[in-house]
């Protein structure tokens, strides 16, 4: 089961940031300056970490760690 911290670490790894800079509600695009290539890399890392494949519509909903956690809980039954 992934935690908020696990997702923060994935984002930090993709964006080469300190984990402390990746807040739960910080926008990937606005606050963290993630671009589409980073987003694709993040989604692949998330898929590997969860063993779940995400549809493009799911990936489009991911704009913060909080969004990712809600998506995982709501659609993929991760606690």
Short mmCIF file of N, CA, C and O in Angstrom, two decimals:
data_model
loop_
_atom_site.label_atom_id
_atom_site.label_comp_id
_atom_site.label_asym_id
_atom_site.label_seq_id
_atom_site.Cartn_x
_atom_site.Cartn_y
_atom_site.Cartn_z
N UNK A 1 0.84 -1.17 0.00
CA UNK A 1 0.00 0.00 0.00
C UNK A 1 0.88 1.24 0.00
O UNK A 1 1.83 1.34 0.78
N UNK A 2 0.61 2.16 -0.89
CA UNK A 2 1.38 3.40 -0.97
C UNK A 2 0.85 4.42 0.02
O UNK A 2 -0.36 4.53 0.24
N UNK A 3 1.76 5.19 0.56
CA UNK A 3 1.39 6.29 1.45
C UNK A 3 1.63 7.61 0.72
O UNK A 3 2.25 7.64 -0.35
N UNK A 4 1.16 8.70 1.34
CA UNK A 4 1.43 10.03 0.80
C UNK A 4 2.93 10.22 0.60
O UNK A 4 3.38 10.73 -0.42
N UNK A 5 3.70 9.79 1.58
CA UNK A 5 5.15 9.95 1.53
C UNK A 5 5.75 9.19 0.35
O UNK A 5 6.65 9.69 -0.32
N UNK A 6 5.24 8.00 0.07
CA UNK A 6 5.73 7.22 -1.06
C UNK A 6 5.51 7.98 -2.37
O UNK A 6 6.40 8.03 -3.23
N UNK A 7 4.33 8.56 -2.52
CA UNK A 7 4.02 9.32 -3.74
C UNK A 7 4.88 10.58 -3.80
O UNK A 7 5.40 10.93 -4.86
N UNK A 8 5.07 11.23 -2.66
CA UNK A 8 5.94 12.41 -2.63
C UNK A 8 7.35 12.03 -3.07
O UNK A 8 7.99 12.78 -3.82
N UNK A 9 7.83 10.88 -2.64
CA UNK A 9 9.17 10.44 -3.04
C UNK A 9 9.25 10.14 -4.52
O UNK A 9 10.27 10.45 -5.16
N UNK A 10 8.20 9.57 -5.10
CA UNK A 10 8.19 9.32 -6.55
C UNK A 10 8.25 10.64 -7.31
O UNK A 10 9.02 10.78 -8.27
N UNK A 11 7.44 11.61 -6.89
CA UNK A 11 7.44 12.92 -7.55
C UNK A 11 8.80 13.58 -7.41
O UNK A 11 9.37 14.09 -8.38
N UNK A 12 9.34 13.57 -6.20
CA UNK A 12 10.65 14.18 -5.96
C UNK A 12 11.73 13.53 -6.82
O UNK A 12 12.59 14.23 -7.36
N UNK A 13 11.67 12.22 -6.96
CA UNK A 13 12.65 11.52 -7.78
C UNK A 13 12.57 11.92 -9.24
O UNK A 13 13.60 12.16 -9.89
N UNK A 14 11.37 12.02 -9.76
CA UNK A 14 11.18 12.39 -11.17
C UNK A 14 11.62 13.83 -11.41
O UNK A 14 12.27 14.13 -12.41
N UNK A 15 11.28 14.72 -10.47
CA UNK A 15 11.57 16.14 -10.66
C UNK A 15 12.92 16.56 -10.08
O UNK A 15 13.30 17.73 -10.19
N UNK A 16 13.62 15.61 -9.47
CA UNK A 16 14.92 15.88 -8.85
C UNK A 16 14.81 17.00 -7.83
O UNK A 16 15.58 17.96 -7.82
N UNK A 17 13.82 16.86 -6.94
CA UNK A 17 13.58 17.81 -5.87
C UNK A 17 13.79 17.12 -4.53
O UNK A 17 13.80 15.90 -4.44
N UNK A 18 13.89 17.92 -3.49
CA UNK A 18 13.89 17.39 -2.14
C UNK A 18 12.46 16.99 -1.81
O UNK A 18 11.51 17.70 -2.16
N UNK A 19 12.28 15.88 -1.14
CA UNK A 19 10.94 15.40 -0.79
C UNK A 19 10.17 16.47 -0.01
O UNK A 19 8.96 16.62 -0.18
N UNK A 20 10.85 17.23 0.82
CA UNK A 20 10.20 18.27 1.62
C UNK A 20 9.55 19.34 0.75
O UNK A 20 8.63 20.03 1.19
N UNK A 21 10.01 19.49 -0.48
CA UNK A 21 9.45 20.50 -1.39
C UNK A 21 8.16 20.03 -2.06
O UNK A 21 7.48 20.82 -2.70
N UNK A 22 7.83 18.76 -1.93
CA UNK A 22 6.66 18.19 -2.60
C UNK A 22 5.53 18.07 -1.57
O UNK A 22 5.36 17.06 -0.93
N UNK A 23 4.78 19.15 -1.43
CA UNK A 23 3.66 19.16 -0.50
C UNK A 23 2.48 18.37 -1.03
O UNK A 23 2.34 18.18 -2.24
N UNK A 24 1.63 17.93 -0.14
CA UNK A 24 0.47 17.11 -0.49
C UNK A 24 -0.43 17.81 -1.50
O UNK A 24 -0.94 17.19 -2.42
N UNK A 25 -0.63 19.11 -1.34
CA UNK A 25 -1.56 19.84 -2.21
C UNK A 25 -0.88 20.76 -3.22
O UNK A 25 -1.54 21.55 -3.88
N UNK A 26 0.43 20.64 -3.37
CA UNK A 26 1.12 21.45 -4.37
C UNK A 26 0.82 20.92 -5.76
O UNK A 26 0.89 19.72 -6.02
N UNK A 27 0.49 21.83 -6.67
CA UNK A 27 0.20 21.45 -8.04
C UNK A 27 1.48 20.98 -8.73
O UNK A 27 2.51 21.66 -8.68
N UNK A 28 1.38 19.82 -9.38
CA UNK A 28 2.54 19.32 -10.12
C UNK A 28 2.98 20.34 -11.17
O UNK A 28 4.17 20.56 -11.36
N UNK A 29 2.03 20.92 -11.86
CA UNK A 29 2.35 21.83 -12.97
C UNK A 29 2.67 23.24 -12.51
O UNK A 29 3.67 23.82 -12.93
N UNK A 30 1.84 23.81 -11.67
CA UNK A 30 2.00 25.22 -11.28
C UNK A 30 3.12 25.37 -10.24
O UNK A 30 4.02 26.19 -10.43
N UNK A 31 3.05 24.62 -9.17
CA UNK A 31 4.00 24.80 -8.07
C UNK A 31 5.32 24.08 -8.28
O UNK A 31 6.37 24.58 -7.89
N UNK A 32 5.28 22.90 -8.89
CA UNK A 32 6.49 22.08 -9.01
C UNK A 32 7.08 22.08 -10.42
O UNK A 32 8.11 21.47 -10.66
N UNK A 33 6.39 22.74 -11.34
CA UNK A 33 6.87 22.92 -12.71
C UNK A 33 7.10 21.59 -13.45
O UNK A 33 8.03 21.45 -14.24
N UNK A 34 6.21 20.63 -13.23
CA UNK A 34 6.25 19.37 -13.93
C UNK A 34 5.80 19.60 -15.37
O UNK A 34 4.85 20.34 -15.60
N UNK A 35 6.48 18.98 -16.33
CA UNK A 35 6.03 19.07 -17.71
C UNK A 35 5.47 17.71 -18.13
O UNK A 35 5.41 16.78 -17.33
N UNK A 36 5.04 17.60 -19.37
CA UNK A 36 4.38 16.38 -19.82
C UNK A 36 5.31 15.17 -19.81
O UNK A 36 4.87 14.05 -19.54
N UNK A 37 6.59 15.37 -20.07
CA UNK A 37 7.53 14.25 -20.02
C UNK A 37 7.74 13.77 -18.58
O UNK A 37 7.79 12.57 -18.33
N UNK A 38 7.84 14.73 -17.66
CA UNK A 38 7.93 14.37 -16.25
C UNK A 38 6.68 13.61 -15.81
O UNK A 38 6.77 12.63 -15.07
N UNK A 39 5.52 14.08 -16.27
CA UNK A 39 4.26 13.45 -15.89
C UNK A 39 4.23 12.00 -16.36
O UNK A 39 3.85 11.10 -15.62
N UNK A 40 4.66 11.76 -17.60
CA UNK A 40 4.69 10.41 -18.14
C UNK A 40 5.64 9.53 -17.32
O UNK A 40 5.32 8.39 -16.98
N UNK A 41 6.79 10.06 -16.97
CA UNK A 41 7.76 9.33 -16.17
C UNK A 41 7.18 9.03 -14.78
O UNK A 41 7.35 7.92 -14.25
N UNK A 42 6.49 10.00 -14.20
CA UNK A 42 5.87 9.79 -12.90
C UNK A 42 4.80 8.71 -12.96
O UNK A 42 4.74 7.83 -12.10
N UNK A 43 3.96 8.75 -13.98
CA UNK A 43 2.88 7.75 -14.11
C UNK A 43 3.47 6.35 -14.25
O UNK A 43 2.99 5.40 -13.63
N UNK A 44 4.53 6.21 -15.02
CA UNK A 44 5.19 4.90 -15.17
C UNK A 44 5.74 4.44 -13.81
O UNK A 44 5.57 3.28 -13.42
N UNK A 45 6.37 5.35 -13.08
CA UNK A 45 6.90 5.00 -11.75
C UNK A 45 5.77 4.60 -10.81
O UNK A 45 5.90 3.65 -10.03
N UNK A 46 4.64 5.31 -10.88
CA UNK A 46 3.49 5.01 -10.05
C UNK A 46 2.89 3.65 -10.42
O UNK A 46 2.53 2.86 -9.55
N UNK A 47 2.83 3.37 -11.71
CA UNK A 47 2.33 2.07 -12.16
C UNK A 47 3.21 0.94 -11.64
O UNK A 47 2.71 -0.09 -11.19
N UNK A 48 4.51 1.13 -11.68
CA UNK A 48 5.43 0.11 -11.18
C UNK A 48 5.25 -0.08 -9.67
O UNK A 48 5.27 -1.20 -9.17
N UNK A 49 5.10 1.04 -8.96
CA UNK A 49 4.98 0.97 -7.51
C UNK A 49 3.67 0.33 -7.05
O UNK A 49 3.63 -0.32 -6.01
N UNK A 50 2.62 0.50 -7.85
CA UNK A 50 1.30 -0.02 -7.45
C UNK A 50 0.94 -1.32 -8.14
O UNK A 50 0.00 -1.99 -7.72
N UNK A 51 1.63 -1.64 -9.23
CA UNK A 51 1.25 -2.81 -10.01
C UNK A 51 -0.06 -2.61 -10.74
O UNK A 51 -0.74 -3.55 -11.11
N UNK A 52 -0.42 -1.35 -10.95
CA UNK A 52 -1.68 -0.97 -11.59
C UNK A 52 -1.40 -0.13 -12.82
O UNK A 52 -0.51 0.71 -12.80
N UNK A 53 -2.15 -0.36 -13.88
CA UNK A 53 -2.02 0.46 -15.08
C UNK A 53 -3.05 1.58 -15.01
O UNK A 53 -4.20 1.36 -14.63
N UNK A 54 -2.64 2.80 -15.36
CA UNK A 54 -3.53 3.95 -15.31
C UNK A 54 -3.92 4.37 -16.71
O UNK A 54 -3.07 4.51 -17.59
N UNK A 55 -5.20 4.60 -16.91
CA UNK A 55 -5.71 5.11 -18.18
C UNK A 55 -5.30 6.57 -18.31
O UNK A 55 -5.06 7.25 -17.31
N UNK A 56 -5.21 7.07 -19.54
CA UNK A 56 -4.88 8.49 -19.73
C UNK A 56 -5.81 9.43 -18.95
O UNK A 56 -5.36 10.45 -18.42
N UNK A 57 -7.09 9.07 -18.84
CA UNK A 57 -8.03 9.91 -18.08
C UNK A 57 -7.65 9.95 -16.60
O UNK A 57 -7.78 10.99 -15.95
N UNK A 58 -7.17 8.82 -16.07
CA UNK A 58 -6.71 8.80 -14.68
C UNK A 58 -5.49 9.70 -14.51
O UNK A 58 -5.42 10.50 -13.58
N UNK A 59 -4.54 9.57 -15.40
CA UNK A 59 -3.33 10.38 -15.33
C UNK A 59 -3.65 11.86 -15.43
O UNK A 59 -3.02 12.68 -14.76
N UNK A 60 -4.63 12.22 -16.23
CA UNK A 60 -5.00 13.62 -16.40
C UNK A 60 -5.54 14.22 -15.11
O UNK A 60 -5.42 15.43 -14.89
N UNK A 61 -6.11 13.40 -14.25
CA UNK A 61 -6.67 13.88 -12.98
C UNK A 61 -5.59 14.11 -11.92
O UNK A 61 -5.86 14.71 -10.89
N UNK A 62 -4.40 13.64 -12.15
CA UNK A 62 -3.32 13.73 -11.16
C UNK A 62 -2.60 15.07 -11.28
O UNK A 62 -1.80 15.28 -12.18
N UNK A 63 -2.88 15.99 -10.35
CA UNK A 63 -2.18 17.27 -10.34
C UNK A 63 -1.56 17.58 -8.99
O UNK A 63 -0.97 18.63 -8.80
N UNK A 64 -1.68 16.66 -8.05
CA UNK A 64 -1.04 16.82 -6.74
C UNK A 64 -0.95 15.44 -6.10
O UNK A 64 -1.60 14.50 -6.54
N UNK A 65 -0.16 15.36 -5.05
CA UNK A 65 -0.06 14.10 -4.32
C UNK A 65 -1.44 13.73 -3.77
O UNK A 65 -1.86 12.58 -3.81
N UNK A 66 -2.17 14.73 -3.29
CA UNK A 66 -3.52 14.49 -2.78
C UNK A 66 -4.43 13.91 -3.84
O UNK A 66 -5.21 12.99 -3.57
N UNK A 67 -4.34 14.44 -5.07
CA UNK A 67 -5.15 13.90 -6.18
C UNK A 67 -4.80 12.44 -6.45
O UNK A 67 -5.68 11.62 -6.69
N UNK A 68 -3.51 12.14 -6.42
CA UNK A 68 -3.07 10.76 -6.68
C UNK A 68 -3.62 9.83 -5.60
O UNK A 68 -4.15 8.76 -5.91
N UNK A 69 -3.53 10.24 -4.36
CA UNK A 69 -4.02 9.40 -3.27
C UNK A 69 -5.53 9.19 -3.36
O UNK A 69 -6.02 8.08 -3.15
N UNK A 70 -6.28 10.24 -3.70
CA UNK A 70 -7.73 10.10 -3.87
C UNK A 70 -8.04 9.12 -5.00
O UNK A 70 -8.91 8.27 -4.89
N UNK A 71 -7.33 9.26 -6.11
CA UNK A 71 -7.54 8.37 -7.25
C UNK A 71 -7.24 6.92 -6.86
O UNK A 71 -8.00 6.02 -7.19
N UNK A 72 -6.14 6.71 -6.16
CA UNK A 72 -5.79 5.36 -5.73
C UNK A 72 -6.86 4.78 -4.81
O UNK A 72 -7.25 3.63 -4.96
N UNK A 73 -7.34 5.58 -3.88
CA UNK A 73 -8.38 5.09 -2.95
C UNK A 73 -9.70 4.85 -3.67
O UNK A 73 -10.36 3.83 -3.46
N UNK A 74 -10.11 5.79 -4.52
CA UNK A 74 -11.42 5.71 -5.16
C UNK A 74 -11.51 4.67 -6.27
O UNK A 74 -12.51 3.98 -6.39
N UNK A 75 -10.51 4.59 -7.10
CA UNK A 75 -10.59 3.74 -8.28
C UNK A 75 -9.79 2.46 -8.19
O UNK A 75 -10.11 1.50 -8.89
N UNK A 76 -8.78 2.46 -7.40
CA UNK A 76 -7.90 1.31 -7.39
C UNK A 76 -7.81 0.64 -6.03
O UNK A 76 -6.97 -0.21 -5.80
N UNK A 77 -8.66 1.08 -5.14
CA UNK A 77 -8.84 0.44 -3.83
C UNK A 77 -7.54 0.29 -3.04
O UNK A 77 -7.30 -0.74 -2.41
N UNK A 78 -6.71 1.30 -3.07
CA UNK A 78 -5.54 1.34 -2.22
C UNK A 78 -5.93 2.14 -0.99
O UNK A 78 -6.60 3.15 -1.11
N UNK A 79 -5.53 1.67 0.19
CA UNK A 79 -5.97 2.35 1.42
C UNK A 79 -5.03 3.43 1.81
O UNK A 79 -4.01 3.66 1.82
#
